[in-house]
XYZ file of C-alpha atoms in Angstrom:
577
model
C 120.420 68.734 188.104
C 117.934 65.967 189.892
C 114.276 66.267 189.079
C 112.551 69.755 189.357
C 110.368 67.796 192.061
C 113.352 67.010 194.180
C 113.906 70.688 194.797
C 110.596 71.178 197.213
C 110.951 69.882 200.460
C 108.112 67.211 200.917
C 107.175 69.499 204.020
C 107.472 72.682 202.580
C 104.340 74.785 203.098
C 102.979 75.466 199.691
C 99.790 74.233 198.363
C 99.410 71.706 195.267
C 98.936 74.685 192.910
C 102.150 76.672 194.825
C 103.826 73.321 194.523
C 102.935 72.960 190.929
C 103.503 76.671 190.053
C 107.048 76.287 191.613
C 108.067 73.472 189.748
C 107.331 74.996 186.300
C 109.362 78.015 187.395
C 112.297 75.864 187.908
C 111.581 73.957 185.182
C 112.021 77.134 182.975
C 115.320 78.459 185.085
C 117.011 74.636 184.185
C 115.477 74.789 180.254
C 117.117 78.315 180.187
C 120.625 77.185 181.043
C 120.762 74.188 178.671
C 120.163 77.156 176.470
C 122.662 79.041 177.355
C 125.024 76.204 177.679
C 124.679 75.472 173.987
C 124.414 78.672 172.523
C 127.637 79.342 172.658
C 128.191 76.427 170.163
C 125.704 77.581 167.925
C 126.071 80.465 165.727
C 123.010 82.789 166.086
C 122.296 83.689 162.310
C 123.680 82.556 158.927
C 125.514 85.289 156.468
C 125.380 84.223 153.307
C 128.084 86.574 151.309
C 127.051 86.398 147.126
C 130.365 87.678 145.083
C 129.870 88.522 140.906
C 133.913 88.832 139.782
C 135.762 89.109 137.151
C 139.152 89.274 138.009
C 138.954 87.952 141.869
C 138.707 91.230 144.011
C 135.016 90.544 144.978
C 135.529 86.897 145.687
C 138.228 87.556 148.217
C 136.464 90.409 149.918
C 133.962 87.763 150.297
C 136.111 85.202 151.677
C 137.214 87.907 153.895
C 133.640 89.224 155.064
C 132.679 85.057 155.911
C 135.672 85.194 157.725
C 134.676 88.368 159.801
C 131.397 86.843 160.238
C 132.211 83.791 161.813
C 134.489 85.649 164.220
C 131.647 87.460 165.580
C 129.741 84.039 166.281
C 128.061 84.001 163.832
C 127.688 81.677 160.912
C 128.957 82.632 157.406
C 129.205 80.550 153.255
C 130.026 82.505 150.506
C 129.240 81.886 146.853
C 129.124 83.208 143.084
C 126.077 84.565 142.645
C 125.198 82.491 139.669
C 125.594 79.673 142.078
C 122.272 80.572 143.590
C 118.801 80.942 142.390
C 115.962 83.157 143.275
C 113.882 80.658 145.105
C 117.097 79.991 147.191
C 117.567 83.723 147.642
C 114.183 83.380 149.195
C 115.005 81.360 152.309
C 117.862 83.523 153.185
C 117.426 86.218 155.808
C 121.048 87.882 155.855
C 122.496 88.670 152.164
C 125.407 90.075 151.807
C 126.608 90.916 147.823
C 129.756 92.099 146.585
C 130.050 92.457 143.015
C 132.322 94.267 140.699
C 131.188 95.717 136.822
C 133.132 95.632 134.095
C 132.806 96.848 129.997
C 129.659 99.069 129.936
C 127.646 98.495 132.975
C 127.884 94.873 132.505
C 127.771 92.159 135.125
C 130.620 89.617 136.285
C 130.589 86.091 134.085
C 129.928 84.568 137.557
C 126.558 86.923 138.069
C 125.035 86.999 134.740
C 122.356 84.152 135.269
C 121.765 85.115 138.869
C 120.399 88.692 137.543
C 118.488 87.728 134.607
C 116.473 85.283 137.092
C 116.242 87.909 139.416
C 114.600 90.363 137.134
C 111.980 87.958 135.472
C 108.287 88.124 136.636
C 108.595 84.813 138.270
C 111.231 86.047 140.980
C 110.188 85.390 144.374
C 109.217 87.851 147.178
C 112.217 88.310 149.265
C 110.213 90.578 152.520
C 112.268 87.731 154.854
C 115.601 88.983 153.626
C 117.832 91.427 155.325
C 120.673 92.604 152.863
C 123.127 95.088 151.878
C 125.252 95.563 148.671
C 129.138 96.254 147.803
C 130.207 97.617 144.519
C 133.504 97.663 142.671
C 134.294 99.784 140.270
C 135.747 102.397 138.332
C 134.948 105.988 138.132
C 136.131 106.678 134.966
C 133.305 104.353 133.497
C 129.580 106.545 133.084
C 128.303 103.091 134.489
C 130.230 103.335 137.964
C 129.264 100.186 140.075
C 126.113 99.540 137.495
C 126.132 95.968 138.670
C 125.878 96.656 141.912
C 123.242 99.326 141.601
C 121.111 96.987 139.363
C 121.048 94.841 142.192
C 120.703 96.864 145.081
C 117.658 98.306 143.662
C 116.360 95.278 142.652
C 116.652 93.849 146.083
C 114.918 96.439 147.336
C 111.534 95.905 144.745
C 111.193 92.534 145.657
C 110.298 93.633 149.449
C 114.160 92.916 150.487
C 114.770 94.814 153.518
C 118.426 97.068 153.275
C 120.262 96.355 156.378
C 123.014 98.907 155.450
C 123.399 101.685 152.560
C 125.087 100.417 149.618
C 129.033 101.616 149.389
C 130.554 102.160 145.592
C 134.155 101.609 145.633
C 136.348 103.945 143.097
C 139.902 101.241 142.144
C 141.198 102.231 145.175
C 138.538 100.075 147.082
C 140.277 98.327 150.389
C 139.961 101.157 152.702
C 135.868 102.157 151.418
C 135.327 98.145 151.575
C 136.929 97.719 155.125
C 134.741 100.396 156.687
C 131.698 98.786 155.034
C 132.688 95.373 156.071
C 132.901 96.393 159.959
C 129.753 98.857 160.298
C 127.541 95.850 158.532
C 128.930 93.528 160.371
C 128.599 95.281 163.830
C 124.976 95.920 162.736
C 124.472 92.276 161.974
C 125.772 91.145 165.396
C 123.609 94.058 167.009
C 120.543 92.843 165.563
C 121.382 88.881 165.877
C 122.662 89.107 169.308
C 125.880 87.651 168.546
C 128.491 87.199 170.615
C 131.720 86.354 169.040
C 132.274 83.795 171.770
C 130.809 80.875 169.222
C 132.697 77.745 169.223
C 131.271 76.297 166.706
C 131.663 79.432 164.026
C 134.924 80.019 165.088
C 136.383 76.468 164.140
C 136.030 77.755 160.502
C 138.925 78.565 158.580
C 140.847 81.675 159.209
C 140.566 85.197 156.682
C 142.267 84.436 153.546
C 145.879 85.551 153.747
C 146.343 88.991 151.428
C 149.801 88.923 150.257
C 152.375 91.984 151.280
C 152.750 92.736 148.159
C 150.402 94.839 146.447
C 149.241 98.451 144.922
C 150.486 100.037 147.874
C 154.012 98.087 147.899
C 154.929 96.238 144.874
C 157.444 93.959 145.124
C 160.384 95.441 143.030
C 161.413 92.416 140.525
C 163.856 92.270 138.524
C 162.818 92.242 134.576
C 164.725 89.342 133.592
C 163.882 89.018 129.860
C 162.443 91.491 127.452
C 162.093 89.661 123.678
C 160.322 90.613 121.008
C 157.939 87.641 119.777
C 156.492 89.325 117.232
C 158.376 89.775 113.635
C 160.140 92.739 113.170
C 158.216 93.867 109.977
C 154.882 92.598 111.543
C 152.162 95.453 112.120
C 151.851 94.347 115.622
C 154.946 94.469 118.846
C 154.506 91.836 121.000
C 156.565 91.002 123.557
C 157.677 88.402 126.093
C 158.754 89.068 129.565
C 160.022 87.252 132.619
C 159.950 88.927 136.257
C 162.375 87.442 138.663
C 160.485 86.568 141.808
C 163.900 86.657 143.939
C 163.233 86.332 147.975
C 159.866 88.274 147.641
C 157.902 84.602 148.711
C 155.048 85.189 145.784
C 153.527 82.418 144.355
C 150.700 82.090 141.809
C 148.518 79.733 139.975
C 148.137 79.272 135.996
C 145.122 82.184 135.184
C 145.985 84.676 137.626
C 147.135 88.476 136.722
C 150.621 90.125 137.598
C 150.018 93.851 137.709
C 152.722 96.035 136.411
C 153.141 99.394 138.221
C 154.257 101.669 135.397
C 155.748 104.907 134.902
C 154.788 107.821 132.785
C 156.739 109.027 130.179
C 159.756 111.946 131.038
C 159.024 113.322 127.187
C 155.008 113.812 127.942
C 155.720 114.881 131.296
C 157.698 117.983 130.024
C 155.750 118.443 127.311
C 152.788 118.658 129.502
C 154.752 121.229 132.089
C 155.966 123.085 129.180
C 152.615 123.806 127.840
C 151.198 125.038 131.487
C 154.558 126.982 132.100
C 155.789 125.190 134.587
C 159.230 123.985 133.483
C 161.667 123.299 136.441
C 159.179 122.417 139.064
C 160.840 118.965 139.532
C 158.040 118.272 142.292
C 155.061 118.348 139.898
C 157.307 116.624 137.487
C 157.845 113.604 139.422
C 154.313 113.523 140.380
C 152.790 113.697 136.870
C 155.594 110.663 136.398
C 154.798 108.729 139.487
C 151.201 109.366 140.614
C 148.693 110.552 137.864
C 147.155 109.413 134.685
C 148.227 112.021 132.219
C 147.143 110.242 128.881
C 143.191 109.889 129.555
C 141.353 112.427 130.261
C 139.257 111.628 133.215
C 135.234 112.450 133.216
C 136.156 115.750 135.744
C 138.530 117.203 133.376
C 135.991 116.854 130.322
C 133.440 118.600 131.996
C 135.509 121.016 133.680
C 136.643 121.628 129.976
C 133.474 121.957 128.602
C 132.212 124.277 131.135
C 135.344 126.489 130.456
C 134.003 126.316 126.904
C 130.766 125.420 126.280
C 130.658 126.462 122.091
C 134.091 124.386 121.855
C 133.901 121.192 119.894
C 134.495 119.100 122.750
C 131.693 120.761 124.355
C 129.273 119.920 120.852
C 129.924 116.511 121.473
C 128.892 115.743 124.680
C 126.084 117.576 124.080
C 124.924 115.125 121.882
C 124.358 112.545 124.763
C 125.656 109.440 122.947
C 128.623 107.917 124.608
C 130.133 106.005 122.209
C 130.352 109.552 119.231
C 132.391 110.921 122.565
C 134.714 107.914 122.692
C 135.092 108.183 118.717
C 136.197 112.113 119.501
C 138.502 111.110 122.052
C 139.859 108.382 120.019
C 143.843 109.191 119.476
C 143.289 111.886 121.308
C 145.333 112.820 125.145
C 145.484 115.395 128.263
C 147.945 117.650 126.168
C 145.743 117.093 123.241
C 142.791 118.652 124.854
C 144.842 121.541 126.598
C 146.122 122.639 123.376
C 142.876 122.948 121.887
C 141.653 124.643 124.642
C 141.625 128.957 124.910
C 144.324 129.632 126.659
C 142.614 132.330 128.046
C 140.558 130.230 129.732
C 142.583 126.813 130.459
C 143.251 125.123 133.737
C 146.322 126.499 135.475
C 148.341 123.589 136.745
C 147.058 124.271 140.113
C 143.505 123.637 138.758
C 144.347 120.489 136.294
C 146.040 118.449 138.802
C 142.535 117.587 140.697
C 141.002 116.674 137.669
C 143.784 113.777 137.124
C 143.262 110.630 138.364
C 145.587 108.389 140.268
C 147.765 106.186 137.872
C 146.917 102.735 138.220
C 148.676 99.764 138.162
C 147.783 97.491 134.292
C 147.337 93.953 134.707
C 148.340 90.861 132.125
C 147.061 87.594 132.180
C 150.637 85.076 133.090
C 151.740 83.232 130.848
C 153.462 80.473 132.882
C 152.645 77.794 135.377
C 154.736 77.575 138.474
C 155.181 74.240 137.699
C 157.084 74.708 135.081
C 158.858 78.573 136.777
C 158.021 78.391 140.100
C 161.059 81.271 140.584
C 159.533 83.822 137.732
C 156.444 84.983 135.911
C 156.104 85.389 132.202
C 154.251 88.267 130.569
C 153.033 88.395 126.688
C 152.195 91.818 126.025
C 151.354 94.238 122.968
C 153.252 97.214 122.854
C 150.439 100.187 122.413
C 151.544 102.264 119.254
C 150.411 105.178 117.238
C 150.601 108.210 115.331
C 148.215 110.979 114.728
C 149.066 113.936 112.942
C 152.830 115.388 114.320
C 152.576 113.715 117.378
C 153.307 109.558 118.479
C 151.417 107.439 121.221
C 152.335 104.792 123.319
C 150.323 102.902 125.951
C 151.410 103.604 129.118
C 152.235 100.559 130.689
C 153.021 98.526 127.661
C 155.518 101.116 126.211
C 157.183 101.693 130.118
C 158.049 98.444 129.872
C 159.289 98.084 126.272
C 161.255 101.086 126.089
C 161.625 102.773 129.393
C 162.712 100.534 132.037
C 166.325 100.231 131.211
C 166.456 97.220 129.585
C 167.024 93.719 131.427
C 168.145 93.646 134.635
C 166.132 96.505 135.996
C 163.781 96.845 138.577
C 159.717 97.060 138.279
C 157.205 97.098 140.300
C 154.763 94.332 140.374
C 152.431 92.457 142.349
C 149.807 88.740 141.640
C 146.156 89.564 140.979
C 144.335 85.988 141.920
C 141.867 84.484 139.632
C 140.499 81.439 141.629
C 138.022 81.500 138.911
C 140.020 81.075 135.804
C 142.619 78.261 135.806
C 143.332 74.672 134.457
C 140.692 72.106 135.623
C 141.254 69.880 138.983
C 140.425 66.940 137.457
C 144.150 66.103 135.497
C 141.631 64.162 132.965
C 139.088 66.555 132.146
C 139.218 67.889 128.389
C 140.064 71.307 128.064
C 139.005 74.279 124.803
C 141.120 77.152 124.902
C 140.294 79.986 122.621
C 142.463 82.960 122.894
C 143.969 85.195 119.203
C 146.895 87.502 119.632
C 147.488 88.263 122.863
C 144.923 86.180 124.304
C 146.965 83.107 124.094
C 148.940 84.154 127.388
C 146.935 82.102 129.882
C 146.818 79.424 127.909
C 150.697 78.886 127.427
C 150.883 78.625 131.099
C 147.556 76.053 131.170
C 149.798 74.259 128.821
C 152.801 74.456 130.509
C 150.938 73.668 133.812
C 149.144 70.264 131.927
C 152.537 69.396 130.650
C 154.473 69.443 134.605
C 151.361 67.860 135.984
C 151.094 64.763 133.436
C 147.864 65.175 132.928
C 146.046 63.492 130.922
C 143.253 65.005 129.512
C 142.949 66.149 125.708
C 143.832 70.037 125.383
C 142.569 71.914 122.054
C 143.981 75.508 121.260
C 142.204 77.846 118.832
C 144.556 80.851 118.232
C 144.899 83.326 115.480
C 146.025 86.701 114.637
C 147.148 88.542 111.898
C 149.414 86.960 109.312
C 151.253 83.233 110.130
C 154.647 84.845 108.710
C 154.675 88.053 111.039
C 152.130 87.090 114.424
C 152.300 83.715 115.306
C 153.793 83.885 118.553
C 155.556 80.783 120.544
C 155.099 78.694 117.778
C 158.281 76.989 118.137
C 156.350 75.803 121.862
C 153.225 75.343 120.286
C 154.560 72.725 117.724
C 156.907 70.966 120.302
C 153.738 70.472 123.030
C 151.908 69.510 119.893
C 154.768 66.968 118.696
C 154.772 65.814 122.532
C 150.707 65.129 122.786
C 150.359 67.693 125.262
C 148.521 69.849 122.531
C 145.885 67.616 120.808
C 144.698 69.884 118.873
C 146.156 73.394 117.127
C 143.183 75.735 114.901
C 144.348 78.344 113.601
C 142.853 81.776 111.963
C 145.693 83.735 110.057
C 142.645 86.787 109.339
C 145.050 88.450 106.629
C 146.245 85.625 104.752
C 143.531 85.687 102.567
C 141.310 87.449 100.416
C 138.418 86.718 103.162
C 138.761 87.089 106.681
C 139.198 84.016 108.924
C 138.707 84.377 113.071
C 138.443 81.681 115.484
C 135.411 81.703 115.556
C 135.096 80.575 111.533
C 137.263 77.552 113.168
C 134.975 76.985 115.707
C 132.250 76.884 112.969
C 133.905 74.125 110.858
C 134.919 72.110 113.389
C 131.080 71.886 115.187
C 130.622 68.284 115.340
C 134.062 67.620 116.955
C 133.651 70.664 119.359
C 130.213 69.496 120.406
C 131.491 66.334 121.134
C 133.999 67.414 123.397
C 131.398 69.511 125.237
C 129.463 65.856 125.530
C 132.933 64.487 126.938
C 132.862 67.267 129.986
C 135.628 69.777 128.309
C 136.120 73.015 130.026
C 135.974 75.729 127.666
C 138.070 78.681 128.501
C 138.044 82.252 126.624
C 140.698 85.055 126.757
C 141.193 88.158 125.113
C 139.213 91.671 123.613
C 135.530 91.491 125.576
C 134.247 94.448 123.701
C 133.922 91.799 120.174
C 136.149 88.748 120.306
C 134.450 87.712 123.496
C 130.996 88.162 122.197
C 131.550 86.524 118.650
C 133.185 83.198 120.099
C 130.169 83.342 122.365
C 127.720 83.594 119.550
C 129.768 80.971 117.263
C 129.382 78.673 120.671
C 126.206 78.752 120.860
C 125.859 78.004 116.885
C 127.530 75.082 117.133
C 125.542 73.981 120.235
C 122.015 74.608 118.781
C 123.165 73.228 115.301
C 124.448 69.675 117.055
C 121.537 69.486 119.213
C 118.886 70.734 116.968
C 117.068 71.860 119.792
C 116.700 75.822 118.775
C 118.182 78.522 120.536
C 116.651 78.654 123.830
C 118.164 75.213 124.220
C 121.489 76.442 123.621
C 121.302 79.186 125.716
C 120.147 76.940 128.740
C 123.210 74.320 127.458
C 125.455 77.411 128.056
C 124.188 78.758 131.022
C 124.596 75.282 132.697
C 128.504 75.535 131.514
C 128.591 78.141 133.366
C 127.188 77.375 136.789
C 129.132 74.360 136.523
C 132.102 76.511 136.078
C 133.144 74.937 132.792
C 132.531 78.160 131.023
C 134.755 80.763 131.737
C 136.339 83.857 130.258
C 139.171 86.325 130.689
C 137.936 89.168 129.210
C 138.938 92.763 129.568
């Protein structure tokens, strides 16, 4: 366009202030399209999308909502919310969170640090900040979504403004998440102006790509090996299986999940129609098998029970408002169980139980392979679930379906891969790695071996396992002592707890071994933790932090702060369930 004083004629009839008026006006039309022109290669607002997860469902919802964002022009980062701080919270002004809970109420490793900063006095005021909050979750829990509650409200005290009503998500969450992605995202580009016409946004990558496999179509593998690991006279069945992947096209990563779609047993499922009369009604039948959890009792059917019969016993106990005497009650205790100690004058019909059951869900087990090593099957080490009480026997549901009730090897079973982007063997080939993972808990960490091993990598790799008794329980250690004979496996601990008059854990091991542990903290070792959350977890966490504090001689607030930067740097995580 040629200067704004080019436009007026020299003999146009205005006066020096019309003249001068004029050529501001134009001056302003011009400024306004070199606006426009480069607006449309400018996204009009940042997203930033904050994910707390544990197994990987938040993270990819995440990756998802950026995704969505940046298609609608505008501009969109996600990260774990431990990766940012209050003070960085701050200078946001569109927040997006998306966090799961697991154990009681607790939140994600990944989210921890993020909300004890975030409830201190010194947290910032956050009245420039538009947000809106996600939960996953489980109904079955009395702390549904806790996490995401915690934070919502939270949010909301610092002066955060709520840009959309927080959604809890039951298991089944992708249909409740979708519809929350879309209306906050359609109020975000309302309020921003967006466009979706963006250039510049939408040169970011594409939506991460969900696999067609999943809870709603498992891919139908063929159960290739069932062994037993364990000894046959050991207290404990552990087993080792291998899934044929076939032409399905999945592929996974050392640390992710396969989740096993099982079946309920034929034996309970009579049992349970015989006791509501309703033998023959193959319908209900193969719904109790297929579609609903008939071995815990959900929270509806306890307090439909208790209302039913409110002197009962059941009814006594949960009246005493303490959560954990309930679970004790329940303990060995199922469905049929608590119908046959119920009046039958006053039971559920089967018409009336069959609301009160929740959907059966899919169980998911840490892999224990690398596709390095299988790239055409995934491996499985799993604990059969066994026990008796009274005249009656027990059996996990998933772990016994596939022991005993899939028809041996050969058979078909429906699976699908639960990503962990979070848990797996470190990038750097050179990088030290601490695994600590008794019984069942070494699973990942066969396939981080087995992955190390394919790769050539380098770095040291130290295993602290236990269990049981050495004679009975000590799984793969035919593999253990060949990647040990090989250098793979630097170092072997291990914590037979039985084979001695006092109790040995891992985390005794971890104890003796300080200095050396310590030092391989020093040398940049990832330290990696699978297995019970509820007290393994929490005593190798406390034994870490021993062994920090006593090498450093700093006290425990030092230790603590040594830990916490483990974890932001992502060299601290756990598989816990």
């Amino acid at each position: 366009m040629p200067p704004t004083g080019a436009l007026i004629p020299a003999d146009a009839p205005f006066s020096a202030q019309q003249e001068s008026w004029l050529a501001g006006f134009i001056a302003g039309i011009a400024a306004a399209g070199r606006r426009a022109s480069t607006s449309a290669d400018a996204p009009t607002a940042t997203v930033d999308v904050l994910f707390g997860t544990q197994t990987g469902n938040a993270e990819f919802l995440a990756d998802e909502l950026v995704a969505g964002a940046r298609a609608r022009g505008l501009a969109g980062r996600a990260s774990a919310l431990d990766a940012v701080t209050p003070d960085q919270l701050a200078t946001m002004t569109h927040v997006l969170v998306i966090t799961s809970t697991y154990g009681e109420g607790e939140l994600p490793d990944n989210a921890g640090l993020f909300w004890e900063a975030l409830q201190s006095d010194t947290a910032p005021r956050l009245e420039s900040v538009r947000y809106a909050v996600l939960g996953l979750g489980d109904r079955g829990y009395d702390d549904f979504c806790q996490a995401a509650k915690l934070i919502d409200t939270r949010l909301e005290q610092l002066g955060a403004a709520r840009l959309h009503e927080r959604v809890d998500c039951d298991v089944d969450f992708e249909d409740p998440a979708a519809e929350w992605t879309t209306a906050v995202l359609d109020r975000l580009a309302a309020e921003t102006g967006a466009t979706g016409t963006n250039t510049e946004a939408n040169k970011a990558p594409a939506a991460p790509t969900r696999s067609p496999w999943n809870k709603r179509t498992p891919y139908r593998s063929r159960l290739a090996v069932n062994k037993l690991l364990s000894a046959p006279h050991s207290a404990k069945e552990i087993r080792h299986y291998e899934f044929d992947l076939g032409d399905s096209g999945i592929t996974y990563e050392a640390g992710d999940a396969l989740a096993v779609v099982p079946l309920n047993d034929d034996a309970l499922v009579a049992e349970l129609l015989e006791h509501l009369g309703a033998t023959g009604d193959e319908e209900t039948a193969e719904l109790l098998r297929t579609e609903r959890e008939i071995r815990t009792p959900s929270k509806e059917l306890i307090a439909d029970l208790v209302e039913r019969a409110p002197s009962g016993e059941l009814a006594a106990v949960v009246a005493q408002g303490d959560r954990s005497d309930l679970d004790s009650w329940l303990w060995g205790r199922d469905i049929l169980d608590l119908l046959r100690a119920t009046d039958p004058a006053t039971a559920p019909t089967l018409p009336e139980l069959l609301p009160l059951l929740r959907p059966l869900q899919a169980r998911q087990y840490s892999i224990s392979s690398s596709p390095l090593a299988h790239p055409d099957r995934i491996h499985l080490t799993v604990a059969s679930v066994r026990y008796g009480s009274g005249d009656r026997r027990y059996g996990g549901v998933a772990s016994t379906y596939l022991a005993d009730r899939t028809g041996g090897e050969g058979t078909a079973v429906g699976v699908y891969v639960q990503p962990n982007a979070s848990f797996g063997v470190p990038a750097d080939d050179d990088a030290p790695m601490v695994m600590i993972g008794p019984g069942t808990g070494i699973a990942p960490f066969r396939g981080f071996l087995h992955e190390r091993a394919a790769r050539g990598a380098t770095g040291r790799n130290w295993l602290f396992f236990g269990d049981r008794h050495r004679e009975t329980d000590f799984v793969y250690e035919d593999e253990l002592t060949e990647l040990q004979r090989r250098g793979v496996l630097t170092e072997l601990d291990l914590a037979f707890s039985r084979d001695q008059a006092e109790k040995i854990y891992v985390q005794t091991r971890m104890r003796e071994r300080s200095r050396e542990l310590y030092g391989w903290l020093e040398d940049g070792a990832h330290v990696y933790v699978c297995g019970d959350a509820s007290r393994m977890a929490k005593d190798v966490e406390a034994a870490l932090l021993g062994v920090v504090a006593e090498q450093r001689g700093r006290g425990d607030d030092d230790a603590a702060e040594y830990l916490a930067d483990l974890r932001r740097a992502k060299r601290y995580v756990r598989d816990v369930y």
